[in-house]
Amino acid sequence: MLPLRRLSAACRRRGLAQFATGIPREAADAVVVGAGAVGLAVARALAMAGRDVVMVEAASSFGTGTSSRNSEVIHAGIYYPPRSLKANLCVRGREMLYKYCTERAIPHKRLGKLIVATGVAETAKLDMLLKSAKDNGVDDLQMMEGSQAMEMEPELRCLKALLSPSTGIVDSHSFMLSLLADAENLGATISYNTAVISGRVGDEGIELHISESKELENHSIGSPVLPQIVLLPKLLINAAGLSAIPLAKRLDGLAQAFVPPAYYARGCYFTLSQTKSPFSHLIYPLPEDGGIGVHVTLDLNGLVKFGPDVEWLDGKMDDMSCFLNRFDYSVNPTRCSGFYSVIRKYFPNLKDCSLEPGYSGIRPKLSGPGQRPSDFVIQGEDVHSIPGLVNLFGIESPGLTSSLAIGEHIVSRYNNT
């Protein structure tokens, strides 16, 4: 029970322990559930603001979910409705992320991105994206004729394109490692292999019921999992990513009207087997249902990746398996057949059999197939009337880009609890 011992010891060092008969009960100042990019950024921001922070992570390390299974793109803030959280936090987060990476020598590159229209019917959509971007404060986009874009990228084929100079890529692992180091240097504590299994709002405020993750591994569906420790935080940040909604549903006292339905979309990536990259910029088609299209991403080692596609999952996973991140991340090699036709619209020289299975990621969504894309939900007492509870729902892309801004936002709005 090393993780829970560390958790108890962290609370005792702060003079916060409360022992009672049976299950230990420990008071805590601020608890962040989930150690992905957003959870780490929030923990760091709270620690910088003087809070005693405990991070609780069900996995054996940080950033094992959505944060490590994405395109690692620093987004400019183009696609999102004006004045939405996604728009505001992406634009602010992009500025903060470039500054943070530069100051700490975290590997990143401002490569730029071309959003391309390959058919006549798509060109008007580029005009709409340009207007949306300007409304969001992204004022460095350049509309190009196809000939100009193809001069920049000879392997590209398109009728028109939008150039986004401020789009880039980042080493997400190095970024998260730096966030963790910052938080720990400020006194924050992290407990791995530690799962929040339920909670309640009682006379003492919020109670978090916590168990070692291994206790969940062999449980039978429908059988109760008993907590090994109860935390009593003044401030609780539910940044559990894929399991944020299942966790909120298990908080007794939180009206379920405030918990949105969860949708999950798997996105697969395929890598280009040839060694030399055909592109020097990121190449994006126009957005599709559930995503922003199968695009070309370059990593910092020059590897070319195509993806992600969109595969809606049935969402029937039980809560405990969700807490343990037991999603199916396998990449079906046959899915690449659908990639070739899509990619050849803008990269006609893509050779047969040149795509190899890469990896996949799961996106926590608040809207399903055919529905309008949802905004981030950052939900505090002003919404659900529970002091000290902040839920983060639907933090998909551009969550990585927005992470530092999300931390800043939470401190500015909810640090008075």
Short mmCIF file of C-alpha atoms in Angstrom, two decimals:
data_model
loop_
_atom_site.label_atom_id
_atom_site.label_comp_id
_atom_site.label_asym_id
_atom_site.label_seq_id
_atom_site.Cartn_x
_atom_site.Cartn_y
_atom_site.Cartn_z
CA MET A 1 0.00 0.00 0.00
CA LEU A 2 2.90 2.31 -0.72
CA PRO A 3 0.83 4.86 -2.74
CA LEU A 4 -1.76 5.28 0.03
CA ARG A 5 0.93 5.48 2.69
CA ARG A 6 2.50 8.32 0.74
CA LEU A 7 -0.89 9.94 0.49
CA SER A 8 -1.48 9.70 4.23
CA ALA A 9 2.05 10.85 4.99
CA ALA A 10 1.63 13.88 2.73
CA CYS A 11 -1.48 14.93 4.64
CA ARG A 12 0.13 14.29 8.02
CA ARG A 13 3.15 16.43 7.13
CA ARG A 14 0.74 19.29 6.63
CA GLY A 15 -0.93 18.57 9.97
CA LEU A 16 -4.11 17.48 8.20
CA ALA A 17 -4.62 13.91 9.43
CA GLN A 18 -7.91 12.98 11.08
CA PHE A 19 -8.04 9.43 12.43
CA ALA A 20 -11.29 7.70 13.18
CA THR A 21 -12.33 4.11 13.65
CA GLY A 22 -12.33 1.96 10.55
CA ILE A 23 -11.27 3.61 7.30
CA PRO A 24 -8.69 6.40 7.77
CA ARG A 25 -9.99 9.88 7.01
CA GLU A 26 -7.48 12.52 5.95
CA ALA A 27 -8.13 16.22 5.45
CA ALA A 28 -6.50 17.80 2.43
CA ASP A 29 -6.26 21.29 1.01
CA ALA A 30 -6.43 20.80 -2.78
CA VAL A 31 -6.76 17.45 -4.57
CA VAL A 32 -6.34 17.06 -8.32
CA VAL A 33 -7.64 13.77 -9.75
CA GLY A 34 -5.75 12.88 -12.92
CA ALA A 35 -2.13 13.51 -13.88
CA GLY A 36 -2.44 14.17 -17.58
CA ALA A 37 -1.27 17.43 -19.12
CA VAL A 38 -4.30 19.33 -17.82
CA GLY A 39 -4.21 17.84 -14.32
CA LEU A 40 -0.49 18.55 -14.01
CA ALA A 41 -0.92 22.11 -15.27
CA VAL A 42 -3.75 22.72 -12.79
CA ALA A 43 -1.73 21.23 -9.92
CA ARG A 44 1.24 23.42 -10.82
CA ALA A 45 -0.92 26.55 -11.00
CA LEU A 46 -2.54 25.81 -7.63
CA ALA A 47 0.84 25.13 -6.04
CA MET A 48 2.15 28.41 -7.46
CA ALA A 49 -0.83 30.11 -5.82
CA GLY A 50 0.18 28.69 -2.44
CA ARG A 51 -2.13 25.69 -2.18
CA ASP A 52 -1.03 22.38 -0.63
CA VAL A 53 -1.71 20.09 -3.58
CA VAL A 54 -2.13 16.33 -3.72
CA MET A 55 -2.39 14.70 -7.15
CA VAL A 56 -4.08 11.31 -7.39
CA GLU A 57 -3.40 9.15 -10.47
CA ALA A 58 -4.78 5.66 -11.07
CA ALA A 59 -2.00 4.69 -13.48
CA SER A 60 1.60 3.92 -12.61
CA SER A 61 2.88 7.14 -14.19
CA PHE A 62 1.69 10.51 -15.45
CA GLY A 63 0.13 11.20 -18.84
CA THR A 64 -0.73 7.65 -19.87
CA GLY A 65 -4.14 8.46 -21.38
CA THR A 66 -5.22 11.08 -23.89
CA SER A 67 -2.20 13.28 -23.13
CA SER A 68 0.23 10.76 -24.60
CA ARG A 69 -1.95 9.54 -27.47
CA ASN A 70 -2.49 12.57 -29.68
CA SER A 71 -0.84 14.53 -32.47
CA GLU A 72 1.30 16.66 -30.09
CA VAL A 73 0.23 19.74 -32.02
CA ILE A 74 0.30 23.27 -30.60
CA HIS A 75 -2.95 24.61 -32.05
CA ALA A 76 -3.46 28.23 -33.04
CA GLY A 77 -7.18 28.49 -32.11
CA ILE A 78 -8.80 28.44 -35.55
CA TYR A 79 -11.71 26.03 -35.44
CA TYR A 80 -13.62 26.95 -32.31
CA PRO A 81 -16.68 29.20 -31.94
CA PRO A 82 -15.80 32.76 -30.88
CA ARG A 83 -15.91 33.40 -27.12
CA SER A 84 -16.03 29.66 -26.41
CA LEU A 85 -13.74 28.19 -23.76
CA LYS A 86 -11.95 26.23 -26.46
CA ALA A 87 -11.24 29.39 -28.42
CA ASN A 88 -10.20 31.56 -25.49
CA LEU A 89 -8.14 28.93 -23.68
CA CYS A 90 -6.46 27.67 -26.86
CA VAL A 91 -5.31 31.14 -27.93
CA ARG A 92 -4.12 32.03 -24.43
CA GLY A 93 -2.67 28.55 -23.87
CA ARG A 94 -0.72 28.63 -27.12
CA GLU A 95 1.02 31.85 -26.07
CA MET A 96 1.77 30.44 -22.62
CA LEU A 97 2.98 27.10 -24.01
CA TYR A 98 5.45 28.59 -26.47
CA LYS A 99 6.83 30.85 -23.73
CA TYR A 100 7.04 27.98 -21.23
CA CYS A 101 8.79 25.66 -23.69
CA THR A 102 11.27 28.33 -24.75
CA GLU A 103 12.18 29.24 -21.16
CA ARG A 104 12.67 25.60 -20.16
CA ALA A 105 14.24 24.31 -23.38
CA ILE A 106 11.41 21.82 -23.92
CA PRO A 107 11.67 20.44 -27.47
CA HIS A 108 9.16 22.11 -29.78
CA LYS A 109 8.97 23.65 -33.26
CA ARG A 110 6.76 26.33 -34.77
CA LEU A 111 6.37 24.49 -38.09
CA GLY A 112 3.23 26.16 -39.38
CA LYS A 113 0.19 24.45 -40.84
CA LEU A 114 -1.60 24.47 -44.18
CA ILE A 115 -5.37 23.84 -44.12
CA VAL A 116 -6.23 22.82 -47.65
CA ALA A 117 -9.29 22.82 -49.89
CA THR A 118 -9.05 20.14 -52.57
CA GLY A 119 -12.42 20.74 -54.22
CA VAL A 120 -14.36 23.79 -55.37
CA ALA A 121 -17.08 23.21 -52.78
CA GLU A 122 -14.50 23.40 -49.98
CA THR A 123 -13.05 26.82 -50.76
CA ALA A 124 -15.92 28.70 -49.10
CA LYS A 125 -15.25 26.73 -45.92
CA LEU A 126 -11.72 28.16 -45.82
CA ASP A 127 -13.23 31.66 -45.85
CA MET A 128 -15.41 30.68 -42.89
CA LEU A 129 -12.38 29.35 -41.00
CA LEU A 130 -10.47 32.56 -41.70
CA LYS A 131 -13.31 34.65 -40.26
CA SER A 132 -13.66 32.36 -37.23
CA ALA A 133 -9.93 32.57 -36.56
CA LYS A 134 -9.94 36.38 -36.74
CA ASP A 135 -12.89 36.49 -34.34
CA ASN A 136 -10.83 34.35 -31.95
CA GLY A 137 -7.86 36.71 -32.10
CA VAL A 138 -5.80 34.58 -34.48
CA ASP A 139 -4.70 37.32 -36.85
CA ASP A 140 -1.68 35.80 -38.59
CA LEU A 141 -3.46 33.47 -41.05
CA GLN A 142 -2.74 33.88 -44.75
CA MET A 143 -5.10 32.80 -47.52
CA MET A 144 -3.20 31.28 -50.44
CA GLU A 145 -3.96 30.14 -53.92
CA GLY A 146 -3.19 26.51 -54.56
CA SER A 147 -0.18 27.42 -56.66
CA GLN A 148 1.39 29.32 -53.76
CA ALA A 149 0.79 26.47 -51.32
CA MET A 150 2.15 23.92 -53.77
CA GLU A 151 5.24 26.02 -54.29
CA MET A 152 5.84 25.77 -50.54
CA GLU A 153 5.02 22.04 -50.53
CA PRO A 154 5.65 20.46 -53.97
CA GLU A 155 4.01 17.14 -52.99
CA LEU A 156 0.78 18.92 -52.03
CA ARG A 157 -2.26 19.23 -54.30
CA CYS A 158 -4.98 21.77 -53.47
CA LEU A 159 -7.05 24.62 -54.93
CA LYS A 160 -6.62 27.01 -51.98
CA ALA A 161 -5.03 26.89 -48.55
CA LEU A 162 -4.86 28.73 -45.25
CA LEU A 163 -1.40 29.10 -43.76
CA SER A 164 -1.26 29.17 -39.96
CA PRO A 165 2.29 30.23 -39.01
CA SER A 166 1.71 29.89 -35.26
CA THR A 167 0.80 26.18 -35.31
CA GLY A 168 3.57 23.90 -34.06
CA ILE A 169 4.51 20.65 -32.35
CA VAL A 170 5.77 19.85 -28.86
CA ASP A 171 7.32 16.93 -27.01
CA SER A 172 4.34 16.28 -24.76
CA HIS A 173 6.23 13.91 -22.44
CA SER A 174 8.96 16.47 -21.76
CA PHE A 175 6.30 19.12 -21.22
CA MET A 176 4.41 17.00 -18.68
CA LEU A 177 7.63 15.99 -16.94
CA SER A 178 8.48 19.67 -16.52
CA LEU A 179 5.01 20.47 -15.16
CA LEU A 180 5.35 17.66 -12.62
CA ALA A 181 8.80 18.87 -11.55
CA ASP A 182 7.47 22.41 -11.12
CA ALA A 183 4.56 21.20 -9.00
CA GLU A 184 6.72 18.95 -6.82
CA ASN A 185 9.32 21.68 -6.32
CA LEU A 186 6.48 23.83 -4.99
CA GLY A 187 5.53 21.12 -2.49
CA ALA A 188 2.86 19.19 -4.39
CA THR A 189 2.64 15.43 -3.88
CA ILE A 190 1.59 12.80 -6.41
CA SER A 191 0.27 9.34 -5.58
CA TYR A 192 0.33 6.83 -8.46
CA ASN A 193 -1.61 3.56 -8.66
CA THR A 194 -4.28 5.32 -6.61
CA ALA A 195 -7.87 5.42 -7.82
CA VAL A 196 -10.76 7.59 -6.71
CA ILE A 197 -13.66 5.13 -6.82
CA SER A 198 -16.51 7.29 -5.51
CA GLY A 199 -17.33 10.16 -3.19
CA ARG A 200 -20.07 12.08 -1.50
CA VAL A 201 -20.97 15.55 -0.36
CA GLY A 202 -21.56 15.33 3.39
CA ASP A 203 -21.59 17.42 6.54
CA GLU A 204 -17.80 17.76 6.38
CA GLY A 205 -17.86 18.81 2.74
CA ILE A 206 -16.54 16.64 -0.06
CA GLU A 207 -15.44 13.10 0.70
CA LEU A 208 -13.29 11.17 -1.77
CA HIS A 209 -13.24 7.39 -1.48
CA ILE A 210 -9.86 6.08 -2.57
CA SER A 211 -8.37 2.67 -3.18
CA GLU A 212 -5.21 1.24 -4.64
CA SER A 213 -5.70 0.61 -8.34
CA LYS A 214 -4.84 -3.07 -7.94
CA GLU A 215 -7.96 -3.50 -5.81
CA LEU A 216 -10.03 -2.60 -8.88
CA GLU A 217 -8.30 -4.98 -11.24
CA ASN A 218 -10.06 -8.18 -10.22
CA HIS A 219 -13.39 -6.82 -9.07
CA SER A 220 -16.64 -8.26 -10.40
CA ILE A 221 -18.95 -5.88 -12.24
CA GLY A 222 -21.70 -4.81 -9.86
CA SER A 223 -19.79 -5.73 -6.72
CA PRO A 224 -18.75 -2.89 -4.40
CA VAL A 225 -15.14 -1.78 -4.05
CA LEU A 226 -14.47 -0.57 -0.53
CA PRO A 227 -12.26 2.47 -0.02
CA GLN A 228 -8.97 2.14 1.83
CA ILE A 229 -8.81 5.82 2.68
CA VAL A 230 -11.17 8.80 2.63
CA LEU A 231 -9.86 12.24 1.70
CA LEU A 232 -11.65 15.42 2.75
CA PRO A 233 -10.43 18.13 0.36
CA LYS A 234 -11.28 21.81 0.57
CA LEU A 235 -10.86 21.98 -3.20
CA LEU A 236 -11.34 19.07 -5.60
CA ILE A 237 -10.41 19.30 -9.27
CA ASN A 238 -11.83 16.43 -11.31
CA ALA A 239 -9.33 16.38 -14.19
CA ALA A 240 -9.66 12.63 -14.77
CA GLY A 241 -9.97 12.92 -18.55
CA LEU A 242 -11.62 9.80 -19.96
CA SER A 243 -13.00 8.90 -16.55
CA ALA A 244 -14.05 12.40 -15.44
CA ILE A 245 -17.74 11.78 -16.21
CA PRO A 246 -17.88 8.27 -14.67
CA LEU A 247 -16.24 9.72 -11.54
CA ALA A 248 -18.74 12.59 -11.37
CA LYS A 249 -21.60 10.10 -11.64
CA ARG A 250 -20.25 8.37 -8.53
CA LEU A 251 -20.22 11.57 -6.43
CA ASP A 252 -23.26 11.21 -4.19
CA GLY A 253 -24.78 14.65 -3.70
CA LEU A 254 -23.89 16.01 -7.14
CA ALA A 255 -27.17 16.28 -9.05
CA GLN A 256 -26.89 14.10 -12.14
CA ALA A 257 -28.46 16.85 -14.21
CA PHE A 258 -25.04 18.49 -14.09
CA VAL A 259 -23.23 15.40 -15.44
CA PRO A 260 -23.34 15.26 -19.25
CA PRO A 261 -23.44 12.01 -21.23
CA ALA A 262 -20.03 10.66 -22.23
CA TYR A 263 -19.06 9.79 -25.79
CA TYR A 264 -15.77 8.20 -26.77
CA ALA A 265 -14.10 8.35 -30.17
CA ARG A 266 -11.03 6.33 -31.03
CA GLY A 267 -8.62 7.83 -33.50
CA CYS A 268 -5.96 5.74 -35.23
CA TYR A 269 -2.65 6.97 -36.60
CA PHE A 270 -0.61 5.39 -39.37
CA THR A 271 3.03 6.20 -40.03
CA LEU A 272 4.74 6.68 -43.38
CA SER A 273 7.26 3.91 -43.97
CA GLN A 274 9.57 5.92 -46.21
CA THR A 275 12.32 7.79 -44.37
CA LYS A 276 12.19 11.23 -46.00
CA SER A 277 9.22 13.42 -45.12
CA PRO A 278 7.33 14.70 -48.16
CA PHE A 279 6.25 17.82 -46.21
CA SER A 280 7.86 20.49 -44.05
CA HIS A 281 4.57 21.86 -42.70
CA LEU A 282 1.64 20.18 -41.02
CA ILE A 283 -1.07 19.53 -43.62
CA TYR A 284 -4.74 19.50 -42.61
CA PRO A 285 -7.86 18.86 -44.67
CA LEU A 286 -11.08 20.57 -43.64
CA PRO A 287 -12.76 19.34 -40.44
CA GLU A 288 -15.00 16.26 -40.45
CA ASP A 289 -17.67 14.88 -38.14
CA GLY A 290 -16.05 14.17 -34.77
CA GLY A 291 -12.61 15.56 -35.61
CA ILE A 292 -10.50 17.89 -37.70
CA GLY A 293 -9.66 15.38 -40.41
CA VAL A 294 -6.92 12.87 -41.20
CA HIS A 295 -3.97 15.20 -41.27
CA VAL A 296 -0.21 15.08 -41.71
CA THR A 297 1.73 15.53 -38.50
CA LEU A 298 5.49 15.55 -38.15
CA ASP A 299 7.10 14.70 -34.85
CA LEU A 300 10.34 16.18 -33.57
CA ASN A 301 12.29 13.22 -34.97
CA GLY A 302 10.90 13.74 -38.45
CA LEU A 303 8.48 10.79 -38.36
CA VAL A 304 5.44 11.40 -40.57
CA LYS A 305 2.06 10.42 -39.08
CA PHE A 306 -1.36 10.46 -40.69
CA GLY A 307 -4.45 10.62 -38.49
CA PRO A 308 -6.52 10.47 -36.53
CA ASP A 309 -9.63 9.03 -38.07
CA VAL A 310 -12.87 8.84 -36.08
CA GLU A 311 -14.31 5.57 -34.77
CA TRP A 312 -17.18 5.98 -32.31
CA LEU A 313 -17.09 3.51 -29.41
CA ASP A 314 -20.20 2.06 -27.80
CA GLY A 315 -19.42 3.61 -24.38
CA LYS A 316 -20.51 0.53 -22.44
CA MET A 317 -17.34 0.14 -20.39
CA ASP A 318 -17.98 -0.21 -16.67
CA ASP A 319 -16.73 2.55 -14.37
CA MET A 320 -13.90 0.58 -12.76
CA SER A 321 -12.46 -0.44 -16.11
CA CYS A 322 -12.70 3.17 -17.21
CA PHE A 323 -10.82 4.29 -14.10
CA LEU A 324 -8.09 1.77 -15.02
CA ASN A 325 -7.98 3.04 -18.64
CA ARG A 326 -8.87 -0.35 -20.08
CA PHE A 327 -9.91 1.12 -23.40
CA ASP A 328 -8.96 -0.78 -26.54
CA TYR A 329 -6.03 1.09 -28.07
CA SER A 330 -5.26 -1.50 -30.74
CA VAL A 331 -4.90 -0.30 -34.32
CA ASN A 332 -6.69 -2.50 -36.84
CA PRO A 333 -4.36 -2.61 -39.87
CA THR A 334 -7.34 -2.80 -42.23
CA ARG A 335 -8.38 0.74 -41.26
CA CYS A 336 -5.55 2.08 -43.39
CA SER A 337 -7.60 1.24 -46.50
CA GLY A 338 -9.80 4.22 -45.68
CA PHE A 339 -6.76 6.43 -45.15
CA TYR A 340 -5.35 6.12 -48.67
CA SER A 341 -8.33 7.66 -50.47
CA VAL A 342 -8.61 10.53 -47.99
CA ILE A 343 -4.89 11.35 -47.98
CA ARG A 344 -4.53 11.15 -51.77
CA LYS A 345 -6.94 14.05 -52.13
CA TYR A 346 -4.09 16.32 -50.99
CA PHE A 347 -1.08 13.95 -51.35
CA PRO A 348 -1.69 12.08 -54.63
CA ASN A 349 1.79 10.53 -54.72
CA LEU A 350 1.16 8.43 -51.61
CA LYS A 351 2.34 4.96 -52.59
CA ASP A 352 0.44 1.74 -52.01
CA CYS A 353 1.51 -0.19 -48.90
CA SER A 354 3.46 2.79 -47.53
CA LEU A 355 1.33 3.20 -44.38
CA GLU A 356 2.10 1.21 -41.24
CA PRO A 357 -0.02 0.97 -38.07
CA GLY A 358 1.12 3.52 -35.50
CA TYR A 359 -0.96 4.09 -32.38
CA SER A 360 -4.41 5.21 -31.32
CA GLY A 361 -5.96 7.56 -28.80
CA ILE A 362 -9.39 7.92 -27.25
CA ARG A 363 -11.06 11.34 -27.15
CA PRO A 364 -13.46 12.20 -24.28
CA LYS A 365 -16.35 13.89 -26.06
CA LEU A 366 -19.57 15.56 -24.94
CA SER A 367 -21.31 15.25 -28.31
CA GLY A 368 -21.91 12.17 -30.39
CA PRO A 369 -22.05 11.27 -34.09
CA GLY A 370 -23.76 13.90 -36.19
CA GLN A 371 -24.03 16.39 -33.32
CA ARG A 372 -22.43 19.81 -33.17
CA PRO A 373 -19.01 19.79 -31.47
CA SER A 374 -19.21 20.65 -27.77
CA ASP A 375 -17.19 23.17 -25.86
CA PHE A 376 -15.00 22.41 -22.86
CA VAL A 377 -17.00 22.28 -19.63
CA ILE A 378 -15.33 23.72 -16.53
CA GLN A 379 -18.00 23.44 -13.90
CA GLY A 380 -17.75 24.95 -10.41
CA GLU A 381 -19.94 25.92 -7.49
CA ASP A 382 -21.59 28.64 -9.56
CA VAL A 383 -23.17 25.85 -11.62
CA HIS A 384 -23.77 22.88 -9.29
CA SER A 385 -23.78 24.69 -5.88
CA ILE A 386 -21.20 22.38 -4.27
CA PRO A 387 -18.41 24.41 -2.63
CA GLY A 388 -14.93 23.30 -3.63
CA LEU A 389 -15.86 20.99 -6.53
CA VAL A 390 -14.60 21.74 -10.03
CA ASN A 391 -15.36 19.27 -12.82
CA LEU A 392 -13.49 19.32 -16.13
CA PHE A 393 -15.55 17.56 -18.79
CA GLY A 394 -14.83 16.99 -22.48
CA ILE A 395 -11.22 18.17 -22.37
CA GLU A 396 -10.22 16.81 -25.75
CA SER A 397 -8.28 18.75 -28.40
CA PRO A 398 -7.09 21.48 -27.93
CA GLY A 399 -6.58 20.35 -24.32
CA LEU A 400 -2.80 19.97 -24.58
CA THR A 401 -2.40 23.45 -26.07
CA SER A 402 -4.85 24.91 -23.53
CA SER A 403 -3.46 23.16 -20.44
CA LEU A 404 -1.52 26.08 -18.94
CA ALA A 405 -4.41 28.44 -19.61
CA ILE A 406 -6.84 26.00 -17.97
CA GLY A 407 -4.65 26.03 -14.86
CA GLU A 408 -4.61 29.83 -14.91
CA HIS A 409 -8.39 29.93 -15.39
CA ILE A 410 -9.08 27.61 -12.46
CA VAL A 411 -6.84 29.56 -10.10
CA SER A 412 -8.48 32.83 -11.11
CA ARG A 413 -12.02 31.46 -10.70
CA TYR A 414 -11.93 28.84 -7.97
CA ASN A 415 -8.89 29.37 -5.72
CA ASN A 416 -10.87 31.12 -2.99
CA THR A 417 -12.34 27.86 -1.67
#
